[in-house]
Amino acid sequence: MSLIHLRRLEAEAIHVIREAVATFSYPVALYSIGKDSSVLLHLAMKAFYPAKPPFPFLHVDTRWKFREMIAFRERMARELGFNLLVHVNQDGIDQDIGPFTHGSNVHTHVMKTMALRQALEKYGFDAALAGARRDEEKSRAKERVFSIRSAQHGWDPKRQRPEMWKTYNTRVGNGETMRVFPLSNWTEFDVWQYILRENIPIVPLYFAARRPVVRRDGMLIVVDDDRMPIQPGEEVAERLVRFRTLGCYPLTGAVESEAATLPDILREMLTVRTSERQSRLIDTDEVGAMEKKKREGYF
Amino acid sequence: MSYLQTMPPHDIEAHLAEHDNKSILRFITCGSVDDGKSTLIGRLLYDAKLIFEDQLANLGRVGSPGAANGKEIDLALLLDGLEAEREQGITIDVAYRYFATSKRKFIVADTPGHEEYTRNMVTGASTADLAIILIDSRQGILQQTRRHSYIASLLGIRHVVLAVNKIDLVDFRQQVFDEIVEDYLVFAKELGFASVRPIPISARYGDNVISASANTPWYKGPALLDYLETVELDPPDREKPFRFPVQLVMRPNADFRGYAGQVASGRISVGDPVVVAKSGQRSSVKAIVTYDGNVETAGEGEAVTLVLSDEVDASRGNMLVAPGSRPFVADQFQAHVIWFDANAMMPGRSYILRTETDSVSATVTTLKHQVNINSFIREAAKSLQMNEVGVCNISTQTPIAFDAYKDNRATGNFIFVDRVTNATVGAGMIDFPLRRADNVHWHALDVNKGARSAMKNQRPAVLWFTGLSGSGKSTIANTLDRILHARGKHTYLLDGDNVRHGLNRDLGFTEEDRVENIRRVAEVAKLMADAGLIVLVSFISPFRDERRMARELMDEREFIEIFVDTPLDECARRDPKGLYEKALAGKIANFTGVSSPYEVPENPELHVRTVGHEPIDLALEIEAFLEKRMDDE
């Protein structure tokens, strides 16, 4: 009898999380409030039981997250009692950087990539755990579980270390940091299945509901607040939609769906014809978009 | 990825339960560049309808010449996700893909064919159960076919699919297929695979990939996917003896002390006796703690926290094991090593050896031979170059707990990490402990270093002079020796040239021999310091690694590195032995500073510049430093 699939993934992730804690002096977990982050948080609670996770959770806030996400973040921190850090790039606020005014590329670079770099440096974290999965995107499929970043936070695919067995090389040089991806081998389907089995709370945006939507650039953008400029000819209409992935609201497309429960979502997954990242504008704003962003320090 | 189905199930919970109980097959694709590895995986996913529409549409966007021209899709582009890969049309790094069929789940690692990226092929192979080795029908067996087959076998892969690809380009001729299969079976005989399954394939057109091809009526075996779905795998490691590498000691409060880790093999239940591998202390399991409540039993692969009945000393790097079947605990063993780094592996050089949870300083004491991957013949070697495989005796600073790799992949592996760059430079599979590790123990002597140095009324020290040939090391060391001697100190001067006349006269000036030269001198200096002497070592010692090795042999603050800093042209001008003239004329190979590098010390205790200073003043300066250090203690 082999250990069943989800339990094996769970055990592997717990092993990786513990390994980061055992070998780094000041690790942090990146908390983006999405489904993968929620799974990572749950696994961290498991990994150190009966103690709490011995590291803080960092949310890099771009100020353009869905309001429901921020409310959910506050609720989770209160209920689970973990140490939540929130960082916003003040330079970006001073320049009033936003996705509508500056475009997805500049916005993501300043408010996410630069903000993450600032936060890591401010606290002196030497390792950052994150919920990225190899099945998300082609360049992520090439990431190691322990992925080294230069002192300038850059990812160099050619400098990746070979990674054999579960024998990880966790040594970093001066100023270098490590990204740690415990969910590397999970698929989107595994994540949903695990959320169902473990009864993990997630942001309600993942469930279908009637929401005000504008169709723009082939995507369904939910109007989350009055900062969204409505172009001439555009129409805000109520549609039954949900999200497969969550980011900044102007950059994340909703999908039309009737899936209002976790079993509904899983049933939908079995027939879906597009990948989850199709609805992420930042993946496709240029060729090799994700790889370029990672080279600059996006995680 | 994938879970594409045409009909959603009515009972999702029942469907998930069934889904979760499927077995999982981890496999790799390997073979030479352009044999079609990425294309094959792309084809497998495409024909099995496991690719999302937007990902397919994307193949058109990345604009490689052959891509999405409406008729034929460049399937390799599904996997080659890095820009450099798309530019060069080759796979550089492993891509992992996940998919499931109605029968089984799969994790496939698409690994590079190019020799330069062998390390990435090893990355994929280390966790795989099966390897698909691709061969281009037109080319037959190539060097990379042999290399990858050998590495697959070395890493413990037991099943091979021999995918004879591009069969369409040889007109689907059975004779070509049969000849390649025969050649392969002859050379693979020595590799000890449990099974080899040859299949004629066209990854480009999908022949025999997910269904039998009409183009190869002579082939009666299964299509690739059928075979992957049904190949019988070896039983998991649950039947093996219990091994639990300790990852973390959890002490959230004074009442709780647990050992967190992942069961590497076997099974453990509450009440079972266990032994701490390194110390032999015995205890038993009082509780198996998890977040979901305490459990009665835990098996291979499970991440749990064990609470023991007794206070034992087991920290990270140790192992809790079955008392009846213990792992080896030794500081010397033989292993097969695959080298990844552009800097060759040098016997005598110190590396960090990392097992799953342990990390110790280690050196290769003997490189017994390297393995020629074309002939599998053992060849003598002095160092291991990048991508070479060798059999080595390894010595660790403190004992580690391990099994033979052939018995246990999890507890028999290690990696080598470079101390300076922190790169993973090699991977090792342990064969067996060396007997002498059991029998040679450090002999505790009654008259010790403290007693001997007290009698001499001094503290031992090793003054390590490093610098270019002709920089003035020996002159200063000699002057200092005279001063110390006059003050009643017990000293000895080890000079490079003198030692090479005796102890080291078998050594030349290659990088390998220089490493060994320094290793021996450092050991001698250590013995002399143990005898209570102040040892002056005057050696060029060009490499940082070896100076660090020497430093680590000595007690703390005993080692004093003195960088005798003289510019190269000044050394060449002085040329006391006429060596520079010869070296510059090309008559001496491997001459430091001319045809061989000198690595400048980064943090020497003393940095003396000779230009404009008399040796006597510099010697006095060093003597003052030494005196102050002794006073401080």
PDB file of C-alpha atoms in Angstrom, chain A residues 1-23 42 45-52 54 80 133-144 146 148 155 157-174 176 183-190 192-194 196-198 244 262-279 283-289 291-292 294-295, chain B residues 1-13 15-17 19-24 26 49 51-55 58-59 61-62 77-86 88 91-98 105 107 110 117 119-120 122-124 126-127 155 236 238 247-248 250 252 256 260-264 289-294 300-305 316 340 352 354-357 405 409-410 413-415 417-419 421-424 426-429:
ATOM      1  CA  MET A   1       0.000   0.000   0.000  1.00  0.00           C
ATOM      2  CA  SER A   2       1.411   3.332  -0.940  1.00  0.00           C
ATOM      3  CA  LEU A   3       0.750   6.456   1.035  1.00  0.00           C
ATOM      4  CA  ILE A   4      -2.167   8.037  -0.741  1.00  0.00           C
ATOM      5  CA  HIS A   5      -1.484  10.931  -3.009  1.00  0.00           C
ATOM      6  CA  LEU A   6      -2.611  13.944  -0.985  1.00  0.00           C
ATOM      7  CA  ARG A   7      -1.010  12.712   2.204  1.00  0.00           C
ATOM      8  CA  ARG A   8       2.257  12.255   0.359  1.00  0.00           C
ATOM      9  CA  LEU A   9       2.121  15.799  -0.971  1.00  0.00           C
ATOM     10  CA  GLU A  10       1.239  17.050   2.494  1.00  0.00           C
ATOM     11  CA  ALA A  11       4.139  15.201   4.116  1.00  0.00           C
ATOM     12  CA  GLU A  12       6.573  16.432   1.493  1.00  0.00           C
ATOM     13  CA  ALA A  13       5.458  20.044   2.027  1.00  0.00           C
ATOM     14  CA  ILE A  14       5.737  19.750   5.810  1.00  0.00           C
ATOM     15  CA  HIS A  15       9.227  18.333   5.411  1.00  0.00           C
ATOM     16  CA  VAL A  16      10.240  21.298   3.240  1.00  0.00           C
ATOM     17  CA  ILE A  17       8.750  23.869   5.632  1.00  0.00           C
ATOM     18  CA  ARG A  18      10.578  22.306   8.576  1.00  0.00           C
ATOM     19  CA  GLU A  19      13.797  22.167   6.570  1.00  0.00           C
ATOM     20  CA  ALA A  20      13.606  25.915   5.950  1.00  0.00           C
ATOM     21  CA  VAL A  21      13.137  26.535   9.663  1.00  0.00           C
ATOM     22  CA  ALA A  22      15.936  24.169  10.627  1.00  0.00           C
ATOM     23  CA  THR A  23      18.512  25.726   8.319  1.00  0.00           C
ATOM     24  CA  HIS A  42      -2.528  25.396   7.022  1.00  0.00           C
ATOM     25  CA  MET A  45       0.216  25.143  11.373  1.00  0.00           C
ATOM     26  CA  LYS A  46       0.581  21.369  10.991  1.00  0.00           C
ATOM     27  CA  ALA A  47       4.359  21.299  10.629  1.00  0.00           C
ATOM     28  CA  PHE A  48       5.161  22.680  14.079  1.00  0.00           C
ATOM     29  CA  TYR A  49       2.258  21.400  16.108  1.00  0.00           C
ATOM     30  CA  PRO A  50       1.929  21.642  19.104  1.00  0.00           C
ATOM     31  CA  ALA A  51       3.869  24.894  18.593  1.00  0.00           C
ATOM     32  CA  LYS A  52       2.812  27.711  16.257  1.00  0.00           C
ATOM     33  CA  PRO A  54       8.087  29.962  14.221  1.00  0.00           C
ATOM     34  CA  LEU A  80      -5.259  31.628  13.877  1.00  0.00           C
ATOM     35  CA  ARG A 133       3.422  25.517  -7.844  1.00  0.00           C
ATOM     36  CA  ARG A 134       5.272  24.096 -10.827  1.00  0.00           C
ATOM     37  CA  ASP A 135       2.064  23.434 -12.732  1.00  0.00           C
ATOM     38  CA  GLU A 136       1.139  27.127 -12.814  1.00  0.00           C
ATOM     39  CA  GLU A 137       3.350  28.259 -15.619  1.00  0.00           C
ATOM     40  CA  LYS A 138       6.168  26.994 -17.841  1.00  0.00           C
ATOM     41  CA  SER A 139       9.025  28.822 -16.162  1.00  0.00           C
ATOM     42  CA  ARG A 140       7.707  27.876 -12.722  1.00  0.00           C
ATOM     43  CA  ALA A 141       7.839  24.248 -13.887  1.00  0.00           C
ATOM     44  CA  LYS A 142      11.601  24.712 -13.927  1.00  0.00           C
ATOM     45  CA  GLU A 143      12.015  26.048 -10.380  1.00  0.00           C
ATOM     46  CA  ARG A 144      13.687  24.108  -7.641  1.00  0.00           C
ATOM     47  CA  PHE A 146      14.915  25.606  -2.730  1.00  0.00           C
ATOM     48  CA  ILE A 148      18.474  30.735  -4.684  1.00  0.00           C
ATOM     49  CA  TRP A 155      16.680  34.557 -10.220  1.00  0.00           C
ATOM     50  CA  PRO A 157      17.836  29.863 -14.176  1.00  0.00           C
ATOM     51  CA  LYS A 158      21.341  28.863 -15.231  1.00  0.00           C
ATOM     52  CA  ARG A 159      22.621  29.162 -11.671  1.00  0.00           C
ATOM     53  CA  GLN A 160      20.036  26.809 -10.240  1.00  0.00           C
ATOM     54  CA  ARG A 161      21.501  24.132  -8.057  1.00  0.00           C
ATOM     55  CA  PRO A 162      20.937  20.507  -8.867  1.00  0.00           C
ATOM     56  CA  GLU A 163      18.437  19.183  -6.334  1.00  0.00           C
ATOM     57  CA  MET A 164      18.637  15.475  -5.672  1.00  0.00           C
ATOM     58  CA  TRP A 165      16.390  13.387  -3.432  1.00  0.00           C
ATOM     59  CA  LYS A 166      15.250  15.358  -0.393  1.00  0.00           C
ATOM     60  CA  THR A 167      18.804  16.428   0.303  1.00  0.00           C
ATOM     61  CA  TYR A 168      18.545  20.172  -0.092  1.00  0.00           C
ATOM     62  CA  ASN A 169      21.454  22.586  -0.252  1.00  0.00           C
ATOM     63  CA  THR A 170      20.257  25.436   1.934  1.00  0.00           C
ATOM     64  CA  ARG A 171      23.501  27.383   2.200  1.00  0.00           C
ATOM     65  CA  VAL A 172      23.458  30.977   1.008  1.00  0.00           C
ATOM     66  CA  GLY A 173      26.251  33.515   0.714  1.00  0.00           C
ATOM     67  CA  ASN A 174      26.327  37.059   1.974  1.00  0.00           C
ATOM     68  CA  GLU A 176      21.752  35.983  -0.923  1.00  0.00           C
ATOM     69  CA  LEU A 183       3.864  23.137  -2.852  1.00  0.00           C
ATOM     70  CA  SER A 184       6.125  22.635  -5.893  1.00  0.00           C
ATOM     71  CA  ASN A 185       4.639  19.264  -6.809  1.00  0.00           C
ATOM     72  CA  TRP A 186       0.976  20.160  -6.230  1.00  0.00           C
ATOM     73  CA  THR A 187      -1.465  20.790  -9.062  1.00  0.00           C
ATOM     74  CA  GLU A 188      -4.412  23.159  -8.982  1.00  0.00           C
ATOM     75  CA  PHE A 189      -6.647  20.121  -8.611  1.00  0.00           C
ATOM     76  CA  ASP A 190      -4.633  18.826  -5.650  1.00  0.00           C
ATOM     77  CA  TRP A 192      -8.773  22.203  -4.319  1.00  0.00           C
ATOM     78  CA  GLN A 193      -9.034  18.628  -3.199  1.00  0.00           C
ATOM     79  CA  TYR A 194      -6.932  19.377  -0.148  1.00  0.00           C
ATOM     80  CA  LEU A 196     -12.067  20.320   0.611  1.00  0.00           C
ATOM     81  CA  ARG A 197     -10.596  17.489   2.647  1.00  0.00           C
ATOM     82  CA  GLU A 198      -9.011  19.703   5.280  1.00  0.00           C
ATOM     83  CA  ARG A 244      -9.606  30.615 -10.125  1.00  0.00           C
ATOM     84  CA  LEU A 262     -16.079  23.181  -3.123  1.00  0.00           C
ATOM     85  CA  PRO A 263     -17.549  20.009  -4.690  1.00  0.00           C
ATOM     86  CA  ASP A 264     -18.960  22.225  -7.446  1.00  0.00           C
ATOM     87  CA  ILE A 265     -15.525  23.720  -8.038  1.00  0.00           C
ATOM     88  CA  LEU A 266     -13.896  20.295  -8.227  1.00  0.00           C
ATOM     89  CA  ARG A 267     -16.559  19.109 -10.646  1.00  0.00           C
ATOM     90  CA  GLU A 268     -15.912  22.184 -12.744  1.00  0.00           C
ATOM     91  CA  MET A 269     -12.160  21.529 -12.673  1.00  0.00           C
ATOM     92  CA  LEU A 270     -12.731  18.146 -14.275  1.00  0.00           C
ATOM     93  CA  THR A 271     -14.156  19.693 -17.417  1.00  0.00           C
ATOM     94  CA  VAL A 272     -12.305  22.975 -17.592  1.00  0.00           C
ATOM     95  CA  ARG A 273     -10.439  23.661 -20.825  1.00  0.00           C
ATOM     96  CA  THR A 274      -8.194  26.539 -19.822  1.00  0.00           C
ATOM     97  CA  SER A 275      -5.412  26.944 -17.285  1.00  0.00           C
ATOM     98  CA  GLU A 276      -5.848  28.994 -14.144  1.00  0.00           C
ATOM     99  CA  ARG A 277      -3.235  31.545 -15.142  1.00  0.00           C
ATOM    100  CA  GLN A 278      -5.082  32.406 -18.314  1.00  0.00           C
ATOM    101  CA  SER A 279      -6.903  34.952 -16.184  1.00  0.00           C
ATOM    102  CA  ASP A 283       1.680  36.412 -17.223  1.00  0.00           C
ATOM    103  CA  THR A 284       1.009  37.443 -20.765  1.00  0.00           C
ATOM    104  CA  ASP A 285       1.894  41.132 -20.949  1.00  0.00           C
ATOM    105  CA  GLU A 286       5.045  40.116 -22.851  1.00  0.00           C
ATOM    106  CA  VAL A 287       6.724  36.925 -24.105  1.00  0.00           C
ATOM    107  CA  GLY A 288       8.466  35.079 -21.276  1.00  0.00           C
ATOM    108  CA  ALA A 289       6.684  37.441 -18.886  1.00  0.00           C
ATOM    109  CA  GLU A 291      10.522  34.453 -16.244  1.00  0.00           C
ATOM    110  CA  LYS A 292      11.448  38.121 -16.743  1.00  0.00           C
ATOM    111  CA  LYS A 294      11.251  36.399 -11.617  1.00  0.00           C
ATOM    112  CA  ARG A 295      14.671  37.430 -12.807  1.00  0.00           C
TER     113      ARG A 295
ATOM    114  CA  MET B   1      -1.461  18.869 -15.164  1.00  0.00           C
ATOM    115  CA  SER B   2      -4.507  17.383 -15.723  1.00  0.00           C
ATOM    116  CA  TYR B   3      -7.775  16.268 -15.002  1.00  0.00           C
ATOM    117  CA  LEU B   4      -9.556  16.844 -18.229  1.00  0.00           C
ATOM    118  CA  GLN B   5     -12.550  14.605 -18.630  1.00  0.00           C
ATOM    119  CA  THR B   6     -15.543  14.779 -20.853  1.00  0.00           C
ATOM    120  CA  MET B   7     -18.189  13.878 -18.311  1.00  0.00           C
ATOM    121  CA  PRO B   8     -18.207  15.270 -14.806  1.00  0.00           C
ATOM    122  CA  PRO B   9     -18.915  12.558 -12.235  1.00  0.00           C
ATOM    123  CA  HIS B  10     -22.181  12.596 -10.338  1.00  0.00           C
ATOM    124  CA  ASP B  11     -20.687  11.713  -7.024  1.00  0.00           C
ATOM    125  CA  ILE B  12     -17.657  13.942  -6.691  1.00  0.00           C
ATOM    126  CA  GLU B  13     -16.618  12.618  -3.261  1.00  0.00           C
ATOM    127  CA  HIS B  15     -14.645  10.142  -7.578  1.00  0.00           C
ATOM    128  CA  LEU B  16     -12.064  11.947  -5.438  1.00  0.00           C
ATOM    129  CA  ALA B  17     -11.575   8.962  -3.165  1.00  0.00           C
ATOM    130  CA  HIS B  19      -8.614   9.488  -7.656  1.00  0.00           C
ATOM    131  CA  ASP B  20      -6.614   9.755  -4.455  1.00  0.00           C
ATOM    132  CA  ASN B  21      -5.986   6.030  -4.254  1.00  0.00           C
ATOM    133  CA  LYS B  22      -4.343   5.776  -7.642  1.00  0.00           C
ATOM    134  CA  SER B  23      -0.723   4.764  -7.632  1.00  0.00           C
ATOM    135  CA  ILE B  24       1.809   7.320  -8.741  1.00  0.00           C
ATOM    136  CA  ARG B  26       7.551   9.178 -11.279  1.00  0.00           C
ATOM    137  CA  LYS B  49      -5.999  15.717 -24.292  1.00  0.00           C
ATOM    138  CA  ILE B  51      -3.224  20.348 -22.436  1.00  0.00           C
ATOM    139  CA  PHE B  52      -5.273  23.445 -21.771  1.00  0.00           C
ATOM    140  CA  GLU B  53      -6.528  25.489 -24.676  1.00  0.00           C
ATOM    141  CA  ASP B  54      -4.746  28.686 -23.660  1.00  0.00           C
ATOM    142  CA  GLN B  55      -1.453  26.825 -23.306  1.00  0.00           C
ATOM    143  CA  ASN B  58       0.319  30.216 -26.482  1.00  0.00           C
ATOM    144  CA  LEU B  59       2.551  27.993 -28.572  1.00  0.00           C
ATOM    145  CA  ARG B  61       2.583  33.344 -29.611  1.00  0.00           C
ATOM    146  CA  VAL B  62       6.138  32.441 -28.696  1.00  0.00           C
ATOM    147  CA  LEU B  77       7.663  24.380 -26.659  1.00  0.00           C
ATOM    148  CA  LEU B  78       5.103  23.184 -24.134  1.00  0.00           C
ATOM    149  CA  LEU B  79       7.958  22.232 -21.859  1.00  0.00           C
ATOM    150  CA  ASP B  80      10.909  24.386 -22.769  1.00  0.00           C
ATOM    151  CA  GLY B  81       9.781  27.239 -20.554  1.00  0.00           C
ATOM    152  CA  LEU B  82      12.966  29.289 -20.318  1.00  0.00           C
ATOM    153  CA  GLU B  83      13.959  31.962 -22.781  1.00  0.00           C
ATOM    154  CA  ALA B  84      17.409  30.513 -23.275  1.00  0.00           C
ATOM    155  CA  GLU B  85      15.780  27.194 -24.102  1.00  0.00           C
ATOM    156  CA  ARG B  86      13.555  28.752 -26.712  1.00  0.00           C
ATOM    157  CA  GLN B  88      18.688  27.664 -28.454  1.00  0.00           C
ATOM    158  CA  THR B  91      16.230  21.836 -22.851  1.00  0.00           C
ATOM    159  CA  ILE B  92      18.506  23.289 -20.167  1.00  0.00           C
ATOM    160  CA  ASP B  93      16.688  22.525 -16.984  1.00  0.00           C
ATOM    161  CA  VAL B  94      14.283  19.926 -15.695  1.00  0.00           C
ATOM    162  CA  ALA B  95      10.607  20.642 -16.273  1.00  0.00           C
ATOM    163  CA  TYR B  96       8.168  18.815 -14.068  1.00  0.00           C
ATOM    164  CA  ARG B  97       4.723  17.956 -15.396  1.00  0.00           C
ATOM    165  CA  TYR B  98       1.827  16.366 -13.580  1.00  0.00           C
ATOM    166  CA  LYS B 105      -1.041   9.514 -11.650  1.00  0.00           C
ATOM    167  CA  ILE B 107       5.017  13.045 -12.352  1.00  0.00           C
ATOM    168  CA  ASP B 110      11.721  16.228 -18.727  1.00  0.00           C
ATOM    169  CA  TYR B 117      23.480  19.920 -18.010  1.00  0.00           C
ATOM    170  CA  ARG B 119      23.461  17.782 -13.181  1.00  0.00           C
ATOM    171  CA  ASN B 120      19.904  18.598 -14.123  1.00  0.00           C
ATOM    172  CA  VAL B 122      20.610  13.736 -12.182  1.00  0.00           C
ATOM    173  CA  THR B 123      18.159  16.028 -10.395  1.00  0.00           C
ATOM    174  CA  GLY B 124      15.272  14.393 -12.241  1.00  0.00           C
ATOM    175  CA  SER B 126      17.174  10.930  -8.164  1.00  0.00           C
ATOM    176  CA  THR B 127      13.470  10.594  -7.412  1.00  0.00           C
ATOM    177  CA  LEU B 155      20.703   6.427  -9.070  1.00  0.00           C
ATOM    178  CA  PRO B 236       7.532   0.905  -1.380  1.00  0.00           C
ATOM    179  CA  ARG B 238       7.665   0.288   4.093  1.00  0.00           C
ATOM    180  CA  GLN B 247      14.973  17.099  11.238  1.00  0.00           C
ATOM    181  CA  LEU B 248      14.110  19.312  14.193  1.00  0.00           C
ATOM    182  CA  MET B 250      10.542  20.553  18.958  1.00  0.00           C
ATOM    183  CA  PRO B 252       7.552  24.486  22.497  1.00  0.00           C
ATOM    184  CA  PHE B 256       7.075  18.728  25.426  1.00  0.00           C
ATOM    185  CA  ALA B 260      10.148  15.992  13.977  1.00  0.00           C
ATOM    186  CA  GLY B 261      11.019  14.310  10.700  1.00  0.00           C
ATOM    187  CA  GLN B 262       9.787  12.232   7.808  1.00  0.00           C
ATOM    188  CA  VAL B 263       9.906   8.439   8.055  1.00  0.00           C
ATOM    189  CA  ALA B 264      12.559   7.473   5.496  1.00  0.00           C
ATOM    190  CA  VAL B 289       2.086  13.444  17.444  1.00  0.00           C
ATOM    191  CA  THR B 290       0.379  15.157  14.517  1.00  0.00           C
ATOM    192  CA  TYR B 291      -1.797  18.244  14.166  1.00  0.00           C
ATOM    193  CA  ASP B 292      -4.751  15.982  13.459  1.00  0.00           C
ATOM    194  CA  GLY B 293      -4.290  14.150  16.735  1.00  0.00           C
ATOM    195  CA  ASN B 294      -1.953  11.481  18.013  1.00  0.00           C
ATOM    196  CA  GLU B 300       7.440   5.493   5.103  1.00  0.00           C
ATOM    197  CA  GLY B 301       6.861   9.006   3.756  1.00  0.00           C
ATOM    198  CA  GLU B 302       4.863  10.355   6.689  1.00  0.00           C
ATOM    199  CA  ALA B 303       5.961  13.574   8.385  1.00  0.00           C
ATOM    200  CA  VAL B 304       5.346  13.170  12.103  1.00  0.00           C
ATOM    201  CA  THR B 305       6.728  14.109  15.509  1.00  0.00           C
ATOM    202  CA  ARG B 316      19.207  17.238  13.919  1.00  0.00           C
ATOM    203  CA  PHE B 340      28.888  18.669 -11.397  1.00  0.00           C
ATOM    204  CA  ILE B 352      30.660  20.148   3.101  1.00  0.00           C
ATOM    205  CA  ARG B 354      25.157  17.027   3.374  1.00  0.00           C
ATOM    206  CA  THR B 355      22.828  14.073   3.917  1.00  0.00           C
ATOM    207  CA  GLU B 356      19.077  14.558   4.257  1.00  0.00           C
ATOM    208  CA  THR B 357      19.463  16.248   7.629  1.00  0.00           C
ATOM    209  CA  TYR B 405      22.402   3.420  -1.319  1.00  0.00           C
ATOM    210  CA  ARG B 409      17.890   5.650  -1.481  1.00  0.00           C
ATOM    211  CA  ALA B 410      16.834   8.079   1.273  1.00  0.00           C
ATOM    212  CA  ASN B 413      22.716   9.576  -0.482  1.00  0.00           C
ATOM    213  CA  PHE B 414      24.632  12.797   0.055  1.00  0.00           C
ATOM    214  CA  ILE B 415      25.646  15.950  -1.768  1.00  0.00           C
ATOM    215  CA  VAL B 417      28.737  21.613  -1.263  1.00  0.00           C
ATOM    216  CA  ASP B 418      31.617  23.951  -2.087  1.00  0.00           C
ATOM    217  CA  ARG B 419      32.694  25.925   0.966  1.00  0.00           C
ATOM    218  CA  THR B 421      30.597  29.348  -3.566  1.00  0.00           C
ATOM    219  CA  ASN B 422      28.003  27.237  -1.701  1.00  0.00           C
ATOM    220  CA  ALA B 423      27.266  25.519  -5.005  1.00  0.00           C
ATOM    221  CA  THR B 424      26.151  21.903  -5.037  1.00  0.00           C
ATOM    222  CA  GLY B 426      28.632  16.696  -6.481  1.00  0.00           C
ATOM    223  CA  ALA B 427      26.217  13.935  -5.580  1.00  0.00           C
ATOM    224  CA  GLY B 428      27.128  10.717  -3.843  1.00  0.00           C
ATOM    225  CA  MET B 429      25.723   7.258  -3.396  1.00  0.00           C
TER     226      MET B 429
END
